[in-house]
XYZ file of C-alpha atoms in Angstrom:
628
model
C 177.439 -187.927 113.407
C 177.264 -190.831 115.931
C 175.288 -193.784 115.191
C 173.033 -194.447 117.924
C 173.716 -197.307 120.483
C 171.414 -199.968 121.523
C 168.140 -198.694 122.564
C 165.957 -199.683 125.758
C 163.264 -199.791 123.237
C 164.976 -201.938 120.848
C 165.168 -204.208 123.818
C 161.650 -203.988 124.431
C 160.508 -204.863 121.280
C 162.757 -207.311 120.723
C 161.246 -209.486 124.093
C 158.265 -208.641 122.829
C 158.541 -210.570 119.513
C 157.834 -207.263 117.319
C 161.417 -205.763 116.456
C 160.543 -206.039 112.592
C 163.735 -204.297 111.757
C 166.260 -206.394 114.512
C 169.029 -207.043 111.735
C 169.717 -203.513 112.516
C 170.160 -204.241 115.943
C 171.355 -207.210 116.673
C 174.571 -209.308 114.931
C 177.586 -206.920 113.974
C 176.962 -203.159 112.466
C 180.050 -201.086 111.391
C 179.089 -197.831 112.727
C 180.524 -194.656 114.833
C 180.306 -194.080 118.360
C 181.947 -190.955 120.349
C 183.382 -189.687 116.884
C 185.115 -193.396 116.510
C 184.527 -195.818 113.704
C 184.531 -199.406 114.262
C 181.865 -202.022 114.731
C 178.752 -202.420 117.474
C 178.255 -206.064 118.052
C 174.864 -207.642 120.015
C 173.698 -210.878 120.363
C 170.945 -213.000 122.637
C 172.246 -215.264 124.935
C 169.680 -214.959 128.032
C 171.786 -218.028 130.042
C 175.039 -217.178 129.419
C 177.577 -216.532 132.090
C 179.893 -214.246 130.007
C 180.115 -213.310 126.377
C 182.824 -212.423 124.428
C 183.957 -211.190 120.411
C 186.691 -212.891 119.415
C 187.983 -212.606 115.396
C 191.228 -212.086 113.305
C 190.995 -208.664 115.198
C 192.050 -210.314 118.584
C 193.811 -213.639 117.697
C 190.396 -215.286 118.618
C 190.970 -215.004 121.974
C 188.041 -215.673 124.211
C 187.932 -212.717 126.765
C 189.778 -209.995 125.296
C 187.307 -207.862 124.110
C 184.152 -209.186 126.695
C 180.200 -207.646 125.877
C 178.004 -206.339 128.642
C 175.006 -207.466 129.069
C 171.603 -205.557 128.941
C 169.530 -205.909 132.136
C 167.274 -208.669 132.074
C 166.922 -209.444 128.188
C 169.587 -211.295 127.491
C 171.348 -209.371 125.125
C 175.092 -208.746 125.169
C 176.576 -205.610 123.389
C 180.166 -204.280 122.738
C 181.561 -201.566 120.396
C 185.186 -202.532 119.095
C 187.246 -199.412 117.937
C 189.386 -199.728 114.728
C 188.031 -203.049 112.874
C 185.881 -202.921 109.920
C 184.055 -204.429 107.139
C 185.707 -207.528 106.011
C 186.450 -208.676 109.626
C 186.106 -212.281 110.651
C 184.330 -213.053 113.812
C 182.544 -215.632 116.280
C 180.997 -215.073 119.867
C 182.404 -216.628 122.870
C 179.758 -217.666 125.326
C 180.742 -219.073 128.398
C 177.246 -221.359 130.029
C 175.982 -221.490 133.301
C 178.081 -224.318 133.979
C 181.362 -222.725 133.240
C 182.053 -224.547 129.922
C 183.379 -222.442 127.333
C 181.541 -222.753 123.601
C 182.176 -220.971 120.236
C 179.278 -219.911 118.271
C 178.844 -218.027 115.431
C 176.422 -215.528 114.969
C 172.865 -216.046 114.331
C 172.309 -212.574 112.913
C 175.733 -212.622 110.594
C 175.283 -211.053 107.161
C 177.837 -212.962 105.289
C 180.041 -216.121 106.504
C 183.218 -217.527 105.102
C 182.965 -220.510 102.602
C 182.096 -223.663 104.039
C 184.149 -225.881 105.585
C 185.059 -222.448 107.610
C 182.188 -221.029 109.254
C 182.991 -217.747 110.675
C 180.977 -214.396 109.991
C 182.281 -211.454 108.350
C 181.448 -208.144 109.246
C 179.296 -206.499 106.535
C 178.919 -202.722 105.286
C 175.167 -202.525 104.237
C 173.814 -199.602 102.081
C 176.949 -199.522 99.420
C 174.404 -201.259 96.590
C 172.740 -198.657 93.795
C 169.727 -200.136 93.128
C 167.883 -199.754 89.981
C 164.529 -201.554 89.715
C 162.398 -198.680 91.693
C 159.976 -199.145 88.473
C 159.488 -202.842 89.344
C 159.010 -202.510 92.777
C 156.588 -199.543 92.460
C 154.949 -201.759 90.015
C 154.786 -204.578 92.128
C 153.480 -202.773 95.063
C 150.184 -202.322 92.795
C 149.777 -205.870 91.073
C 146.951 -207.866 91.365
C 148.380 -210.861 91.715
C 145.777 -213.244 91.653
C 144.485 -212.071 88.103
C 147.967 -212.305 86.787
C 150.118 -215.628 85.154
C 152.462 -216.850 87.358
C 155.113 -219.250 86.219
C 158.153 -220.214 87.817
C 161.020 -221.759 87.044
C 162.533 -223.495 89.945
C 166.242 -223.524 90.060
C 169.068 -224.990 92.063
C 171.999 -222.104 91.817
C 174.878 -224.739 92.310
C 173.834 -227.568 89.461
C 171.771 -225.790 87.098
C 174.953 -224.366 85.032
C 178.802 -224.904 85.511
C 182.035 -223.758 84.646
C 184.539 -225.914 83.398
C 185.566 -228.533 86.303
C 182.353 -228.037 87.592
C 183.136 -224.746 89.290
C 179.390 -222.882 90.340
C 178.684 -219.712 88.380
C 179.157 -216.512 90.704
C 175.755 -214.868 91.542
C 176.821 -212.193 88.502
C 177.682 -215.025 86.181
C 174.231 -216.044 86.953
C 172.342 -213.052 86.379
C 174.403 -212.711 82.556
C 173.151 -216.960 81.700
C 170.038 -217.539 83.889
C 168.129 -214.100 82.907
C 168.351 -214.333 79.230
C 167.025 -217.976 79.227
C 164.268 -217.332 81.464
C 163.082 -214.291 79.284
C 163.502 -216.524 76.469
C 161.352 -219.468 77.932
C 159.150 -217.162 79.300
C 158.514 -217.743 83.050
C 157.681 -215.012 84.868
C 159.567 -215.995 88.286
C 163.046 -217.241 89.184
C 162.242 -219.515 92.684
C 165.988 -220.261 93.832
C 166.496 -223.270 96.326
C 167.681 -222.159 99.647
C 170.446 -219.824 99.193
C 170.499 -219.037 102.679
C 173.851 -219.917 104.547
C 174.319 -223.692 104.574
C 177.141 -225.804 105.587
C 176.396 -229.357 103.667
C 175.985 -229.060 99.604
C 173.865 -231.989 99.814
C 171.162 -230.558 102.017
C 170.540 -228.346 98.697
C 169.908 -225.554 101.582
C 167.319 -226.945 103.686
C 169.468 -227.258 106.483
C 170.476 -223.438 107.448
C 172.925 -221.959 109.563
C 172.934 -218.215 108.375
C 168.795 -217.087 108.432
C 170.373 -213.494 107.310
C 172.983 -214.571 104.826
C 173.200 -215.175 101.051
C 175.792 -218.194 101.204
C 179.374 -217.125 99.998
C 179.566 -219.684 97.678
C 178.792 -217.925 94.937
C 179.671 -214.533 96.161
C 178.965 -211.752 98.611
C 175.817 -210.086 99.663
C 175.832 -207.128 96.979
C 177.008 -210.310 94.351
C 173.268 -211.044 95.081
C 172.019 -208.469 95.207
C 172.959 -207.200 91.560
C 171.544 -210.735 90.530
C 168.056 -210.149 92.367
C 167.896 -206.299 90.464
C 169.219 -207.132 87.050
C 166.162 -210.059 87.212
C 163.689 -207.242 88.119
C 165.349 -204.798 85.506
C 164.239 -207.435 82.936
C 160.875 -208.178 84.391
C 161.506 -211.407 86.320
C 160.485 -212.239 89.868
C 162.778 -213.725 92.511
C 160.920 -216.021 95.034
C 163.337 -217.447 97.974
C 162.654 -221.071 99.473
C 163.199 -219.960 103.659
C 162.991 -222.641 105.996
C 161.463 -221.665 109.225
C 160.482 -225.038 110.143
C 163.979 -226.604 111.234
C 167.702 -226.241 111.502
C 170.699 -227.977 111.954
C 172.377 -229.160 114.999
C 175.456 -228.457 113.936
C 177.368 -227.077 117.157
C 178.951 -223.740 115.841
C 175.288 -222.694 114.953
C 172.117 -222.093 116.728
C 172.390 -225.602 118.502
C 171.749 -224.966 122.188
C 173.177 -221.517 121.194
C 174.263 -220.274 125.226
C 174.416 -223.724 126.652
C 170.893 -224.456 127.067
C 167.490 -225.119 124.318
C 167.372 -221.518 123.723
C 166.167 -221.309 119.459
C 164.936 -225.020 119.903
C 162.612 -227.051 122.668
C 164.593 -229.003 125.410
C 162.421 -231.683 124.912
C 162.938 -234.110 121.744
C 159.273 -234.715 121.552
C 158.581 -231.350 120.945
C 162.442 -230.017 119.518
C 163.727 -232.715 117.317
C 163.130 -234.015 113.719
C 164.270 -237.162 113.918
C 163.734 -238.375 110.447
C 165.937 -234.734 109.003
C 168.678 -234.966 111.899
C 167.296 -231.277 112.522
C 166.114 -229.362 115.692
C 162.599 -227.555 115.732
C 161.846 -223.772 116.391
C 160.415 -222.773 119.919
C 157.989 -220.852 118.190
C 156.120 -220.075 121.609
C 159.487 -217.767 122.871
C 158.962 -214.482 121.706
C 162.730 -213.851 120.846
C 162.962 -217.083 118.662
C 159.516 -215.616 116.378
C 161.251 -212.481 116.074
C 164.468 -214.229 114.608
C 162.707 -215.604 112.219
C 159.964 -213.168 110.963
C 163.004 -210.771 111.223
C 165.072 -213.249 108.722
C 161.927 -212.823 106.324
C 161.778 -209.303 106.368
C 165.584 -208.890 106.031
C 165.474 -210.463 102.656
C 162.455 -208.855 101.644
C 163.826 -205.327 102.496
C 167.681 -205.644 101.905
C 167.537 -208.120 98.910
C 163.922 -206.602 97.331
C 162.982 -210.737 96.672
C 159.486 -210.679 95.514
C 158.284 -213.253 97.703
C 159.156 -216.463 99.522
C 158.139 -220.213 99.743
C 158.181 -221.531 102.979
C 159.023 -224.794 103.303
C 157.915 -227.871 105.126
C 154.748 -225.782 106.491
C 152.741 -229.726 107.348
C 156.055 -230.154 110.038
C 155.264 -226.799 111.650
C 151.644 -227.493 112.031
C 151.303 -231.234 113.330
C 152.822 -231.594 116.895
C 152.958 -235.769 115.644
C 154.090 -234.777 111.985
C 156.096 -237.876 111.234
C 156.092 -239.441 114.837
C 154.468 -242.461 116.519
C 152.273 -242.786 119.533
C 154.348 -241.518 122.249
C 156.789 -239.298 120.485
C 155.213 -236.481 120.553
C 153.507 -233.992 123.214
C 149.869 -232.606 122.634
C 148.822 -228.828 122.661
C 147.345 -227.321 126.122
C 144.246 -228.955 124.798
C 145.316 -232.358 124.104
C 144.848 -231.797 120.508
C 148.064 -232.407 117.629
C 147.991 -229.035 116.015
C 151.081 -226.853 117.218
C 149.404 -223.769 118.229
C 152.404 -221.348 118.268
C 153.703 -222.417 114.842
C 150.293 -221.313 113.485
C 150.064 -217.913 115.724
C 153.429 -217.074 114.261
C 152.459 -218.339 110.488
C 150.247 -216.151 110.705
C 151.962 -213.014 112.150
C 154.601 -214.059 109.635
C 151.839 -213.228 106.417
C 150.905 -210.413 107.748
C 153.261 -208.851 108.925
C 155.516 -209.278 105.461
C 152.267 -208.690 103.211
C 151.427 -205.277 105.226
C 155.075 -204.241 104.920
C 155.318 -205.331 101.020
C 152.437 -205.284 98.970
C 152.812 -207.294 95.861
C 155.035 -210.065 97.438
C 153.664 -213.740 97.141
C 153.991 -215.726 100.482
C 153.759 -219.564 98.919
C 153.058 -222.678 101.496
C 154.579 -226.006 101.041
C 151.827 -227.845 102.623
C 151.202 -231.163 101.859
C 148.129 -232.001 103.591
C 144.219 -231.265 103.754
C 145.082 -228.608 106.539
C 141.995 -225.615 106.060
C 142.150 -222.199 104.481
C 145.959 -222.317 103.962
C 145.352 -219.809 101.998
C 142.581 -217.474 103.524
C 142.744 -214.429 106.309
C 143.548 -214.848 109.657
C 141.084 -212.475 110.503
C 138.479 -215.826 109.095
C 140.808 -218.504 110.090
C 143.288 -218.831 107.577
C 147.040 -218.723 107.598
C 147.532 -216.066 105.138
C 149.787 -217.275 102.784
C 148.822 -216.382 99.154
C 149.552 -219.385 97.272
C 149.894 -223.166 98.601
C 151.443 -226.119 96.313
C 148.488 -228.354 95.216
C 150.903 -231.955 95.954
C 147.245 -233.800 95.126
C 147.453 -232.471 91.858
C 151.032 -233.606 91.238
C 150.685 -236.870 92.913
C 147.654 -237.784 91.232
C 148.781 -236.471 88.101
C 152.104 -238.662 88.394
C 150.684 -241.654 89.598
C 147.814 -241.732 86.301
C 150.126 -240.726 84.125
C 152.725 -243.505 85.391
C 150.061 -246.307 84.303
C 150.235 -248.250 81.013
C 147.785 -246.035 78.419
C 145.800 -249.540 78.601
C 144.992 -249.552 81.659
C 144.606 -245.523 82.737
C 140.989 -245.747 81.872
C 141.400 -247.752 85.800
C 142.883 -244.997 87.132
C 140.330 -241.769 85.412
C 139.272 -240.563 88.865
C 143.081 -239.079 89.429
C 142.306 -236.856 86.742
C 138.710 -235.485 87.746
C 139.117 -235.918 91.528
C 141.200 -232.786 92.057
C 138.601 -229.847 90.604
C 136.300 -231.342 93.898
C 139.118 -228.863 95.494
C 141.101 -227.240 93.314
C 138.846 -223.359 94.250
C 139.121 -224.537 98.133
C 142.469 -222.556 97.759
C 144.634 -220.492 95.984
C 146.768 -223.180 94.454
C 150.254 -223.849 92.422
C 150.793 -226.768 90.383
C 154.564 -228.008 91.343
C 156.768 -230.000 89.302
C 159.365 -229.636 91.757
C 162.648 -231.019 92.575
C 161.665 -233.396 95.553
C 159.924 -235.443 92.494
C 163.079 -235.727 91.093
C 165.671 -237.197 93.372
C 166.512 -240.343 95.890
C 165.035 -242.786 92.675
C 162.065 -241.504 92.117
C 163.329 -241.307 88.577
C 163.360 -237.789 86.110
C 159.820 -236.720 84.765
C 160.803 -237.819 81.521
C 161.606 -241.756 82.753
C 158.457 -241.645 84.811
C 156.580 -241.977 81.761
C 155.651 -245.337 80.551
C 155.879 -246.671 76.926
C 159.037 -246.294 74.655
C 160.818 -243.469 73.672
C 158.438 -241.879 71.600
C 155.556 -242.522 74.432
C 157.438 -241.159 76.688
C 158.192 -237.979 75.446
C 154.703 -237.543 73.676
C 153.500 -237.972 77.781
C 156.124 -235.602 78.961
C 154.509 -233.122 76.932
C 151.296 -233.696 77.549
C 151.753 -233.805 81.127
C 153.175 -230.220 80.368
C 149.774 -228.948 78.732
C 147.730 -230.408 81.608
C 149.926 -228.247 83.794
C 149.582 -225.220 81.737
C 145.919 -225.558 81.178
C 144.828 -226.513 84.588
C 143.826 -223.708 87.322
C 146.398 -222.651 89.307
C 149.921 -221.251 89.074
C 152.760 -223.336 87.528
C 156.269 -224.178 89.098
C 158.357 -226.416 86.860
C 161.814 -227.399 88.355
C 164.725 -226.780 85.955
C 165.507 -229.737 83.604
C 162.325 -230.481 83.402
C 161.675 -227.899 80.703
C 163.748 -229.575 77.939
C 163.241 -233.572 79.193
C 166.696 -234.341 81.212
C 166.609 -238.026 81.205
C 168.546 -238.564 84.479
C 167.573 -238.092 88.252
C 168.689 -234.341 89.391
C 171.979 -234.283 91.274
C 173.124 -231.207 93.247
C 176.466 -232.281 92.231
C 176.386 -231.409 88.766
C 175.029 -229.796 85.748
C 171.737 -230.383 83.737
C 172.663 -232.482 80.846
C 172.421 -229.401 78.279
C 174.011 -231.822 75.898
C 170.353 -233.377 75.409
C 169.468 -229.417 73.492
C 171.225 -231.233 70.409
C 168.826 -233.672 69.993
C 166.011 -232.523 68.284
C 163.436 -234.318 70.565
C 164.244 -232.526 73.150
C 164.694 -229.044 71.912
C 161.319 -229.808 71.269
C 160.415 -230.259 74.810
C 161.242 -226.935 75.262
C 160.347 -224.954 72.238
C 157.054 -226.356 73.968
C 157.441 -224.753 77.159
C 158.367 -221.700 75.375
C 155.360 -221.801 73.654
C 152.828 -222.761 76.850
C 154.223 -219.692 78.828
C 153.312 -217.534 75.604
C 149.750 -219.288 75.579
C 149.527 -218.912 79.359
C 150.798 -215.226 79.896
C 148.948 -214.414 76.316
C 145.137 -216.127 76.790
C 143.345 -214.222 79.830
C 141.126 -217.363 80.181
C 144.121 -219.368 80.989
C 145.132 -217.503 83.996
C 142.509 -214.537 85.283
C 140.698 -216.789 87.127
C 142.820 -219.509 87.921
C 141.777 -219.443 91.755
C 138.040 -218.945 91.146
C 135.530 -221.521 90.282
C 133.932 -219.881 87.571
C 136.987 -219.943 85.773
C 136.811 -223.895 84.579
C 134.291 -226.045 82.887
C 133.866 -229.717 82.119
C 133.333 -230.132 78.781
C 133.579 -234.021 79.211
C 135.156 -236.095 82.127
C 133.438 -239.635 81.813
C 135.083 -240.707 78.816
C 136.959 -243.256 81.156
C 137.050 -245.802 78.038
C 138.821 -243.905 75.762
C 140.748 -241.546 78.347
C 140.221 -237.978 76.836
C 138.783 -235.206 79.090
C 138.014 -231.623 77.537
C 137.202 -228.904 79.253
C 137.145 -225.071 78.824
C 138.784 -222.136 80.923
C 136.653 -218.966 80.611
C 137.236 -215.140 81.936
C 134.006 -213.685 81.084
C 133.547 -214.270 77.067
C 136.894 -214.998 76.255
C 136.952 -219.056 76.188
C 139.591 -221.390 75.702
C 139.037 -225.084 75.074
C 141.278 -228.099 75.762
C 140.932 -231.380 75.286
C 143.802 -234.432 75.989
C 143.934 -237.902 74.448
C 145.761 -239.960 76.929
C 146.387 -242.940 74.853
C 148.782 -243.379 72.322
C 145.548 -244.009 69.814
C 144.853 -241.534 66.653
C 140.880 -240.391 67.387
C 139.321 -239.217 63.974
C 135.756 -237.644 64.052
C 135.928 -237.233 67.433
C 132.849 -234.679 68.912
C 132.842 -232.604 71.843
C 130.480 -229.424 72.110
C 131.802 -225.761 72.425
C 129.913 -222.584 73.846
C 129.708 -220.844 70.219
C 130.147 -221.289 66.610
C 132.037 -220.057 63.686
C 135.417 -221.082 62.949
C 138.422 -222.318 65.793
C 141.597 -222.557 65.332
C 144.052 -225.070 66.968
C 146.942 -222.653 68.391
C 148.405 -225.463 70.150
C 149.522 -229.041 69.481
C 151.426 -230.959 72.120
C 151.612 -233.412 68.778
C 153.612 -231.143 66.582
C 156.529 -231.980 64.639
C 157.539 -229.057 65.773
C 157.621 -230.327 69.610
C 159.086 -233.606 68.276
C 155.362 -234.789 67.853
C 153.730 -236.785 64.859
C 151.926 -233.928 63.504
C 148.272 -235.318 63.433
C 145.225 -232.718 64.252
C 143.703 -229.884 62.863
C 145.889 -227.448 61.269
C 143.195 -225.748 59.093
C 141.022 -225.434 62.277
C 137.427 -226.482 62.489
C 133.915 -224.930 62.174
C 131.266 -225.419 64.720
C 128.170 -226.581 63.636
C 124.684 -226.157 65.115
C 124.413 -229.592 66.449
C 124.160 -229.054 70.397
C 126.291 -231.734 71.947
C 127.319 -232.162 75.960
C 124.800 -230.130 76.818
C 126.461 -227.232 74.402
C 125.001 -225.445 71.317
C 127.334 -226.628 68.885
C 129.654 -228.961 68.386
C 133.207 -229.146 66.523
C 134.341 -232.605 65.367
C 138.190 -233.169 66.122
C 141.328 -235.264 65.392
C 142.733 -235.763 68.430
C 146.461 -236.821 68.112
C 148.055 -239.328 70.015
C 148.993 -238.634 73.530
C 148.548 -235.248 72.583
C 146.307 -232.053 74.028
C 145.041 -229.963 71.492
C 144.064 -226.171 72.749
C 141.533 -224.790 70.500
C 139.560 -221.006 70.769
C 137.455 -219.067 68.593
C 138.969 -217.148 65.606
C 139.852 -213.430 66.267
């Protein structure tokens, strides 16, 4: 049977912004037409004179094999006879001013591997899928009473072959899996692996919006990687960058000659701290391209969510410009009002369509209700990163231990918010690179101190509200700055110090997935409770996360001094146990606390009932709860 040709109402919908299935329509579709096989290519290019397919099929010849275009929407079409998947192709546009250019296509489902940049016809539907149990599962999860912990991961650095050669998207799914089950995250968030021409933009700078990059294998490559995750029980979260794009000039760059993806003025279309171009999110066409990119790799690649990145840039028409460099809204005001109209359209439209998915917000500033309805205001998204928290967090923990009882209000100052949103604690790559040092040599002190902070800083994470993102490395103390250029420094697992580091992290996702206080209410107020945060002097906090009656108590000594005797009070008595030690030898700790646990007595204390008296280790957090 014929496949069907390009609709009027595919048209329609498409200049209407709503086409929520357009990588159907648009880019290049093997298919059959008049009982012949070949391939239907379409592509928007509203100010072009004359577009044509050129490819290995036609010597790349520009007007050989010239499209038609569709009345007034700017489409072009063609069906070429005989050519199949696996063929190599770019559009030909000639502009309104008769100059030829060469693009490639923004719709393409697979490119060659950069420096070449042409697409290549895909065959869709060939994959056998076999994670229908997670997705039915997911489709009914309550995310927001569930743990959630990711484990951030560059494909291209995080592993290598010999000579440095990347692992294939299979070779990934056979090393990456079994070490995430084993460390226990819940969620695989890869870096960009959208089509990208520079290795050093780590992704961030995309040319294909509807391509897993070739280098490290084909579309179905990927696709066996996202369902042998979900086979095991691991989530796949994509960072997608709707917020900017290259200017290279094969790409989207004034794609038919003119600003069509991107403004024509710099003040509103040009980043010029990135080199990048920004989004004309008010054209209808442009917000389907991208909410259409979203969906694709929801639908065709089954990802279980996506972070968006650089959400701040989208909303502040002066993000990162002086006085004059920018242009206000209609109402002389900074905020870019189509970038939040299509935020918005972009969380519900992909939350509606998949239930279960988790739409994450890198947002870095005080913007409101990131996190809420539109239908109240909101954006939408379900998560945002809480950068306070790790900036805060950082800068305290950065201090001398002498002089952090200076600096206490970095630790407190973040519950005045932390239940304004639904929030994830990031310990994410960008604090990584360009000399901001590794997490391990932020940490002050020698050796020893440093470590012992590391892990701390690792129980603060788990313990706090929120959902945890931890950016690979980190887990197991890598010592030098992350480079996309090469592997983690796995070599470091011999020492016993830092196997320790991440027999620790092992341990905090078992606490964290295991302890229903430690994550059912980690976006709702009544899920955390000083215990004591004035103890500037001696810099400990405590504090207790509750769901209902099942309590857990923490409390952190952030100075490298022993505290014997020391009292806080607890909501019940009987007998607790200590069922985590950041101190342990086994973490590569000193072993001071309280392994025989401790029995409450009646002596009210903090405005408690009873009290426990503790050891508190070293630059150590101790997690204590109530025998079973």
């Amino acid at each position: 049977m014929d496949s069907p040709t390009l609709s009027d109402f595919d048209l329609y919908l498409f200049g209407e912004g709503r086409h929520w299935h357009i990588y159907n329509v648009l880019g290049a579709h093997p298919c059959r037409q008049q009982g012949t096989e070949g391939v239907r290519f379409a592509v928007w290019a509203p100010n072009a004179r004359s577009v044509s397919v050129v490819g290995d099929f036609n010597g790349w010849s520009p007007g050989r094999h010239p499209m038609a275009a569709h009345d007034s929407s700017g489409v072009w079409s063609l069906f070429v006879p005989g050519i199949a998947a696996g063929t190599l192709y770019k559009f030909a546009i000639v502009t309104r001013s008769g100059r030829e250019i060469l693009k490639t296509d923004p719709y393409g489902q697979q490119f060659e591997l950069r420096p070449s940049n042409a697409a290549i016809v895909v065959q869709r539907g060939t994959f056998s899928w076999g994670d229908g149990e997670w997705l039915a599962r997911r489709s009914r999860w309550s995310w927001s009473e569930a743990p959630v912990s990711v484990y951030e991961v560059h494909a291209a650095s995080w592993q290598h072959h010999g000579a440095g050669r990347w692992l294939s998207y299979r070779e990934l799914a056979a090393q990456l899996i079994p070490y995430v089950l084993e460390m226990g995250f819940t969620h695989i968030e890869l870096l960009p692996v959208t089509e990208h021409p520079l290795d050093e933009s780590w992704g961030y700078q995309t040319t294909g919006y509807y391509a897993p990059t070739s280098r490290f294998g084909n579309p179905d490559d990927f696709r066996f990687f996202v369902d042998q995750c979900h086979q095991n029980g691991i989530g796949v979260i994509l960072d997608w960058v709707p917020g900017h794009f290259p200017e290279d000039e094969y790409a989207l760059a004034r794609f038919d000659g003119t600003a069509l993806y991107e403004h024509e003025d710099p003040r509103r279309g040009q980043h010029k701290e990135w080199g990048t171009l920004i989004y004309n999110y008010s054209r209808h066409e442009v917000r389907n391209f991208l909410i259409g990119s979203a969906l694709f790799w929801l639908d065709t690649f089954h990802l279980d969510g996506l972070r968006v990145d650089a959400v701040a840039s989208m909303l502040y028409l002066n993000y990162s410009r002086e006085d004059g460099e920018w242009l206000p809204n209609v109402h002389g005001g900074h905020e870019n009002l189509e970038a939040i109209d299509f935020l918005r359209t972009l969380n519900q439209v992909c939350q509606s369509r998949f239930p279960g998915i988790l739409m994450v917000a890198e947002e870095s500033t005080s913007w409101p209700q990131v996190t809420r309805p539109p239908e109240v205001g909101g954006l939408g998204f379900n998560l945002k990163w809480n950068m306070g928290w790790m900036h805060d967090t950082l800068d305290y923990l950065h201090q001398d231990p002498v002089y952090r009882q200076f600096h206490h209000d970095k630790l407190t100052f973040g519950l005045l918010y932390a239940f304004s949103e639904n929030f994830m604690l990031p310990l994410s790559h960008d604090e990584v690179v360009h000399g901001k040092a590794s997490l391990f040599h932020k940490m002050p002190g020698d050796d020893w101190q440093q470590r012992a902070n590391l892990r701390l800083l690792f129980a603060f994470q788990y313990t706090y509200p929120g959902s945890k993102l931890l950016f690979m490395g980190g887990e197991f103390g890598q010592r030098r700055e992350w480079s996309e250029s090469r592997e983690l420094d796995w070599e470091l697992l011999q020492y016993p110090e830092h196997a320790g580091i991440r027999t620790l992290i092992r341990d905090l996702n078992g606490l964290y997935r295991r302890e229903p206080s430690l994550h059912r209410r980690d976006y709702q107020r009544d899920g955390f409770e000083w215990i004591d945060c004035h103890d500037t002097h001696q810099s400990v906090i405590s504090f207790l996360r509750r769901d209902g009656n099942d309590v857990t108590v923490v409390v952190i000594n952030f100075t490298p001094i022993p505290r014997y005797g020391y009292r806080i009070g607890v909501p019940s008595g009987g007998h607790w146990v200590e069922v985590l030690n950041t101190d342990s030898e086994y973490y590569g700790g000193s072993n001071v606390g309280n392994p025989l646990g401790l029995d409450a007595s009646e002596n009210s204390w903090m405005g408690r009932p009873f009290s426990v008296d503790l050891t508190l280790p070293p630059l150590a957090a101790i997690v204590l709860r109530p025998a079973p």
